[in-house]
XYZ file of C-alpha atoms in Angstrom:
473
model
C -114.590 266.474 -46.034
C -115.753 266.170 -42.384
C -116.979 269.427 -40.873
C -116.130 269.638 -37.164
C -118.208 271.419 -34.525
C -115.108 271.366 -32.295
C -112.107 272.717 -34.195
C -108.558 271.724 -33.334
C -108.155 274.960 -31.387
C -111.136 274.014 -29.190
C -113.448 276.659 -30.648
C -116.932 275.791 -31.880
C -117.812 275.498 -35.554
C -121.416 276.672 -35.620
C -121.966 275.469 -39.207
C -120.960 271.901 -38.391
C -123.042 271.976 -35.208
C -126.107 273.228 -37.066
C -125.703 270.503 -39.681
C -125.599 267.771 -37.019
C -128.567 269.189 -35.139
C -130.649 269.421 -38.305
C -129.899 265.766 -39.089
C -130.874 264.718 -35.561
C -134.080 266.739 -35.689
C -135.047 265.149 -39.002
C -134.364 261.657 -37.635
C -135.905 261.925 -34.151
C -138.689 264.464 -34.612
C -140.581 265.094 -31.383
C -137.858 263.310 -29.392
C -135.420 266.073 -30.314
C -135.580 269.507 -28.709
C -133.645 272.759 -28.632
C -135.919 274.306 -25.973
C -133.921 276.204 -23.361
C -135.811 274.929 -20.316
C -135.398 271.279 -21.314
C -131.726 271.888 -22.059
C -131.202 273.545 -18.667
C -132.971 270.654 -16.915
C -130.446 268.318 -18.528
C -127.447 270.285 -17.245
C -126.043 270.493 -13.727
C -128.588 271.564 -11.089
C -127.374 270.109 -7.778
C -124.159 272.010 -6.969
C -122.872 275.536 -7.185
C -121.197 274.830 -10.527
C -122.823 276.945 -13.252
C -125.564 275.408 -15.375
C -124.036 274.730 -18.812
C -126.743 273.346 -21.118
C -126.164 271.398 -24.303
C -127.366 272.815 -27.631
C -130.029 270.124 -27.920
C -131.479 267.097 -26.150
C -132.343 263.802 -27.839
C -134.443 261.143 -26.106
C -133.124 257.744 -27.169
C -135.210 254.558 -26.999
C -132.633 251.843 -27.747
C -128.936 251.050 -27.962
C -129.222 251.217 -31.752
C -130.643 254.743 -31.550
C -127.807 255.839 -29.271
C -125.434 254.443 -31.884
C -127.156 256.489 -34.611
C -126.897 259.665 -32.539
C -123.227 259.098 -31.807
C -122.410 258.423 -35.456
C -124.031 261.693 -36.531
C -122.249 263.608 -33.764
C -118.914 261.930 -34.496
C -119.176 262.806 -38.201
C -119.357 266.498 -37.234
C -117.269 266.342 -34.039
C -120.174 267.401 -31.828
C -119.783 266.769 -28.066
C -122.068 264.155 -26.494
C -123.230 264.198 -22.863
C -125.094 261.112 -21.531
C -127.993 261.813 -19.139
C -129.754 259.337 -16.839
C -131.782 260.960 -14.053
C -129.562 263.975 -13.385
C -128.801 263.130 -9.727
C -125.014 263.420 -10.029
C -123.270 265.953 -7.786
C -120.118 267.094 -9.590
C -121.373 268.579 -12.857
C -121.251 265.298 -14.796
C -124.151 266.296 -17.081
C -122.995 269.830 -17.830
C -122.043 270.659 -21.404
C -119.144 273.156 -21.137
C -118.544 272.939 -24.918
C -122.203 272.624 -25.912
C -123.246 269.662 -28.011
C -125.979 267.061 -27.608
C -127.383 265.629 -24.388
C -128.573 262.036 -24.892
C -131.394 261.295 -22.459
C -131.528 257.558 -21.680
C -134.511 257.667 -19.311
C -136.879 256.122 -21.891
C -134.591 253.082 -22.071
C -136.222 251.593 -18.979
C -136.898 247.957 -19.851
C -135.906 245.137 -17.523
C -134.513 242.810 -20.165
C -134.091 239.569 -18.201
C -133.975 238.326 -14.610
C -131.981 235.170 -13.964
C -133.114 234.385 -10.435
C -131.208 231.120 -10.265
C -127.968 232.910 -11.198
C -128.662 235.932 -8.992
C -128.263 238.469 -11.787
C -130.383 240.501 -14.162
C -129.959 242.656 -17.266
C -131.593 246.073 -17.554
C -131.504 249.034 -19.894
C -129.559 252.024 -18.650
C -132.616 254.108 -17.751
C -134.004 251.604 -15.226
C -133.824 253.076 -11.721
C -132.889 251.193 -8.578
C -136.393 251.533 -7.066
C -137.999 250.316 -10.294
C -135.728 247.277 -10.327
C -136.270 246.431 -6.664
C -140.043 246.707 -7.017
C -139.879 244.330 -9.992
C -137.769 241.619 -8.350
C -139.127 241.755 -4.792
C -141.740 239.050 -5.459
C -138.920 236.705 -6.452
C -137.274 237.135 -3.068
C -134.432 239.233 -4.507
C -133.064 242.745 -4.175
C -130.390 244.985 -5.675
C -128.379 246.417 -2.762
C -126.622 249.517 -4.117
C -128.442 252.473 -2.587
C -126.961 255.934 -3.214
C -130.031 257.586 -1.704
C -131.435 259.157 -4.850
C -133.501 257.025 -7.227
C -130.655 257.028 -9.735
C -130.575 255.124 -13.020
C -128.530 251.939 -13.190
C -126.605 253.248 -16.197
C -125.675 256.421 -14.359
C -124.750 254.471 -11.242
C -122.418 252.279 -13.292
C -120.934 255.306 -15.055
C -120.097 257.044 -11.767
C -119.170 253.832 -9.882
C -121.863 254.680 -7.337
C -122.033 253.354 -3.817
C -124.245 254.030 -0.804
C -125.411 252.874 2.577
C -125.154 249.118 1.893
C -121.589 249.186 0.568
C -119.999 247.935 3.799
C -121.583 244.513 3.198
C -122.548 244.365 -0.477
C -119.873 246.503 -2.127
C -120.189 249.248 -4.744
C -121.174 249.235 -8.416
C -117.632 248.062 -9.169
C -118.325 244.740 -7.445
C -121.935 244.422 -8.592
C -121.757 245.061 -12.344
C -121.303 241.803 -14.249
C -121.162 243.154 -17.801
C -122.194 246.138 -19.901
C -123.385 247.159 -23.325
C -121.883 250.458 -24.422
C -121.789 252.673 -27.489
C -118.269 253.828 -28.217
C -117.119 257.162 -29.653
C -117.418 256.001 -33.275
C -120.937 254.648 -32.751
C -119.886 251.000 -32.563
C -121.667 248.800 -30.006
C -119.580 246.782 -27.532
C -120.755 244.102 -25.105
C -118.225 243.465 -22.377
C -117.828 240.062 -20.794
C -120.299 237.296 -20.046
C -122.532 236.332 -17.131
C -120.025 233.785 -15.870
C -118.941 234.280 -12.265
C -115.318 234.662 -13.303
C -113.188 234.957 -16.419
C -109.520 235.230 -17.387
C -110.285 236.068 -21.025
C -108.718 239.343 -22.102
C -108.802 242.869 -20.693
C -111.547 243.708 -18.207
C -113.493 246.194 -20.330
C -116.380 246.148 -17.877
C -114.232 247.610 -15.097
C -112.717 250.099 -17.522
C -116.130 251.548 -18.348
C -117.525 251.405 -14.807
C -116.638 254.783 -13.326
C -115.618 256.364 -16.642
C -118.474 258.902 -16.370
C -119.401 258.751 -20.056
C -115.916 259.789 -21.194
C -114.979 256.427 -22.774
C -118.358 255.098 -23.891
C -122.097 255.505 -23.311
C -123.500 252.697 -21.172
C -126.862 251.542 -22.538
C -127.393 248.183 -20.818
C -126.169 246.755 -17.506
C -126.092 243.265 -16.036
C -125.929 243.456 -12.239
C -125.665 241.017 -9.351
C -128.724 240.397 -7.181
C -129.001 239.155 -3.618
C -131.608 237.226 -1.693
C -133.849 239.241 0.593
C -132.673 238.621 4.166
C -134.970 236.543 6.353
C -134.814 239.121 9.109
C -133.713 242.765 9.275
C -133.099 244.966 12.301
C -132.246 248.652 12.102
C -131.530 251.129 14.830
C -129.626 254.125 16.124
C -127.073 254.636 18.852
C -125.796 257.922 20.273
C -122.152 258.650 21.125
C -120.384 261.430 23.025
C -118.069 262.287 20.102
C -117.610 261.602 16.419
C -114.332 259.848 17.253
C -116.133 257.455 19.621
C -118.761 256.662 16.983
C -116.100 255.996 14.331
C -114.069 253.787 16.652
C -117.160 251.764 17.572
C -117.875 251.205 13.870
C -114.262 250.175 13.203
C -114.218 247.647 16.058
C -117.580 246.257 14.900
C -116.109 245.531 11.473
C -112.826 244.218 12.849
C -114.795 241.857 15.091
C -116.294 240.188 12.040
C -119.883 241.246 12.697
C -121.518 241.140 9.222
C -123.149 244.539 9.525
C -125.201 245.595 6.487
C -125.233 249.358 7.048
C -123.463 251.699 9.440
C -123.927 255.430 8.899
C -122.590 258.389 10.863
C -124.367 261.660 11.539
C -122.620 264.361 13.557
C -124.487 266.493 16.104
C -125.418 269.177 13.584
C -126.698 266.562 11.143
C -128.840 265.000 13.867
C -130.324 268.409 14.690
C -131.215 268.923 11.027
C -132.681 265.420 10.749
C -134.727 265.860 13.921
C -136.278 269.055 12.586
C -136.979 267.569 9.166
C -138.081 264.018 10.039
C -139.256 264.489 13.651
C -137.027 261.711 15.010
C -136.507 263.231 18.456
C -132.928 261.986 18.859
C -130.432 263.519 21.323
C -128.356 266.121 19.456
C -125.079 264.199 19.682
C -123.237 262.112 17.068
C -125.151 258.961 16.120
C -124.633 255.753 14.216
C -127.510 254.451 12.080
C -127.182 250.687 11.686
C -128.819 247.706 10.030
C -128.284 243.958 10.456
C -129.369 241.214 8.025
C -129.716 237.462 8.584
C -131.838 234.907 10.375
C -133.921 236.115 13.353
C -131.419 234.588 15.774
C -128.340 235.990 14.019
C -129.835 239.477 13.822
C -130.451 239.459 17.565
C -126.901 238.226 18.160
C -125.387 240.894 15.899
C -127.395 243.627 17.635
C -126.251 242.453 21.052
C -122.611 242.261 19.943
C -122.757 245.804 18.603
C -124.433 247.089 21.776
C -121.560 245.686 23.833
C -118.997 247.390 21.589
C -120.896 250.691 21.668
C -120.878 250.606 25.474
C -117.064 250.422 25.432
C -116.976 253.790 23.621
C -119.578 255.548 25.749
C -122.458 254.826 23.409
C -126.047 255.039 24.544
C -128.676 252.352 24.279
C -128.999 250.742 20.843
C -132.643 251.390 19.939
C -133.543 248.592 17.522
C -136.410 248.682 15.010
C -137.611 245.500 13.295
C -140.980 246.596 11.900
C -140.666 247.529 8.201
C -142.426 250.866 8.681
C -140.059 251.863 11.505
C -136.987 250.881 9.488
C -138.302 252.772 6.483
C -138.812 255.920 8.546
C -135.298 255.692 9.919
C -133.568 255.193 6.572
C -135.786 257.701 4.803
C -134.637 260.256 7.347
C -131.023 259.347 6.534
C -131.639 259.603 2.777
C -133.408 262.942 3.198
C -130.372 264.458 4.911
C -129.674 266.693 1.894
C -133.053 268.374 2.272
C -132.845 268.338 6.060
C -129.560 270.240 6.020
C -130.949 272.908 3.712
C -133.433 273.737 6.456
C -130.580 274.821 8.740
C -130.063 277.958 6.671
C -133.025 278.852 4.469
C -132.832 281.680 1.967
C -132.889 282.382 -1.750
C -129.151 283.118 -1.815
C -128.111 279.991 0.091
C -126.555 277.233 -2.027
C -126.052 273.708 -0.714
C -122.674 272.260 -1.697
C -122.254 268.530 -1.052
C -118.841 266.901 -1.371
C -117.246 263.619 -0.300
C -113.896 261.955 0.343
C -112.891 258.448 1.399
C -110.000 257.273 3.592
C -108.898 253.989 5.175
C -111.303 253.401 8.066
C -108.456 253.657 10.564
C -107.988 257.277 9.443
C -111.695 258.183 9.381
C -112.055 259.686 12.853
C -108.984 261.890 12.305
C -110.150 263.086 8.886
C -113.715 263.815 10.044
C -112.533 265.655 13.179
C -110.064 267.847 11.276
C -112.623 268.623 8.573
C -115.312 269.540 11.111
C -112.863 271.776 12.979
C -111.868 273.483 9.708
C -115.512 274.177 8.894
C -116.196 275.613 12.355
C -113.028 277.733 12.404
C -114.121 279.403 9.181
C -117.591 280.147 10.535
C -119.375 277.916 8.033
C -122.332 275.564 8.412
C -121.451 272.074 7.204
C -122.860 268.944 8.865
C -121.090 265.626 8.332
C -122.703 262.345 7.353
C -120.780 259.271 6.362
C -120.679 255.638 5.346
C -118.311 254.892 8.183
C -118.132 251.193 7.377
C -115.939 251.950 4.367
C -114.310 255.251 5.341
C -116.457 257.449 3.093
C -117.955 260.664 4.474
C -119.727 263.747 3.135
C -120.106 267.311 4.231
C -122.784 269.665 3.006
C -121.827 273.321 3.184
C -124.521 276.004 3.134
C -123.051 279.016 1.358
C -124.344 282.499 0.620
C -123.489 282.694 -3.071
C -123.733 286.492 -3.014
C -120.898 286.689 -0.459
C -117.452 286.402 -2.161
C -115.642 286.009 1.172
C -117.871 283.095 2.177
C -117.423 281.453 -1.219
C -113.635 281.759 -0.914
C -113.682 280.208 2.566
C -115.854 277.328 1.363
C -113.615 276.643 -1.629
C -110.558 276.596 0.655
C -112.250 274.235 3.147
C -113.269 271.842 0.352
C -109.768 271.963 -1.108
C -108.163 271.156 2.246
C -110.671 268.353 2.831
C -109.662 266.694 -0.437
C -105.947 267.215 0.105
C -106.257 265.900 3.651
C -107.945 262.709 2.455
C -105.314 262.113 -0.237
C -102.502 262.706 2.277
C -104.061 260.013 4.500
C -103.755 257.520 1.622
C -107.377 258.097 0.652
C -109.190 259.516 -2.349
C -110.836 262.795 -3.296
C -114.142 261.014 -3.924
C -115.522 257.740 -2.653
C -118.752 257.787 -4.637
C -119.725 261.198 -6.042
C -117.272 260.870 -8.902
C -115.001 263.465 -10.481
C -117.114 265.247 -13.104
C -116.040 268.873 -13.351
C -115.753 269.603 -9.639
C -112.949 267.231 -8.607
C -110.679 267.284 -11.674
C -107.867 269.301 -10.114
C -107.397 266.844 -7.237
C -106.586 263.944 -9.556
C -103.140 265.402 -10.238
C -102.046 264.862 -6.637
C -103.939 261.586 -6.254
C -102.780 259.805 -9.423
C -99.591 261.520 -10.578
C -98.165 259.731 -13.644
C -101.279 257.566 -13.703
C -103.075 260.517 -15.295
C -100.824 260.178 -18.351
C -101.988 256.575 -18.749
C -105.597 257.692 -18.423
C -105.060 260.295 -21.136
C -103.623 257.629 -23.447
C -106.703 255.454 -22.906
C -109.018 258.414 -23.493
C -107.234 259.375 -26.713
C -107.325 255.793 -28.001
C -111.039 255.270 -27.354
C -112.220 258.822 -28.089
C -109.718 260.373 -30.517
C -112.041 263.282 -31.386
C -112.637 264.100 -27.726
C -116.436 264.215 -28.082
C -117.503 261.951 -25.195
C -118.444 264.117 -22.206
C -115.524 266.516 -22.672
C -114.313 268.598 -19.740
C -114.906 265.787 -17.211
C -112.540 263.671 -15.059
C -109.185 264.491 -16.677
C -107.689 267.866 -15.723
C -106.204 270.037 -18.445
C -102.698 268.888 -19.327
């Protein structure tokens, strides 16, 4: 008879759990731990959601080991929570029902680089910086840049995006195939390295963005791109957020192959100036980057400057030296830490959230969200990937003040509902996790029933990252 750690009524069976943990400890030895600090480090740490640690952490070293762990957990119905680098923002790595956190960070081998095919295969624990350092000498780079040095497995699981998405797409477009361990411990390899296929269901796309609820991604084949011959980055100030958004929209509509275009509102620029010493005017700005030949980069920059002038933009200050570009984009990537400096204090929690709308609706959505934040007396700068309609706000909340918490929750709720009403989505790249589950009802309607059918078919025991994505029925 199978002893279940999760009974049919949802309660825990401590005997079954203890049996599974003892088996895992015997098998993995020093790579198994029940230590509280390690368990807490493997739970959510980057939002105001409570830290909900698993009962144990196992450090896996191969796909076959992940399969072993899953088979033991499945035999006793113990929840499983995959863990990459822990940079997710919506409680993806929390363990609300306890269970086992599988740390994939030691699975960090670059399996194969096929330079002539512009793709490579890596284990799930390889990070984007590690990969780019490895392939740079071959004249290649991997473009998906969510800011944090996330693992490729985690980026695939959350369908991550970032500053380069306007030109190079998201993980959805850049994952070629996957290796995943399913809920029964079986190992599945989806697809081939061929550029296209009409053979069967697209299991790769099903698993990309499933956040560990349908399978545990252990290996990823991703598309690579050639390093551009020339790169120019720069910033341009605007009188309003609306003007900056409209300049970005016209740039894209004009067919200028811009590589990055990022928005920072006035408050974000003030935070960035203080943190990174940029010395920019405290007005909304676009951060931009152009890729191509030296001549085409100059042409693109000039075309953008002309468009910016139409919307009251200031001079486009271009930077072509690598060190200057690095400083500029590092300042953009450090915005999370920069914003925290606007309201220091032990009780102040930073809450980052995102939505995505059609780019024609971006200025309206950003303006209404910013006004909502200000009306409620909150601090919440806006930064966004305006090339694809995705923007973020980062609220600084006193977590000892119930009234402030209630205001923040209401602002975040309206921001999500506003985006959905504008034919957008409650998350462009952060993912659903625990924090966004309730918004999927309005966004997907009957589609949620189909998702539940898929979940039940692939994970009938409900052990793969339970409590994530799908709201309670």
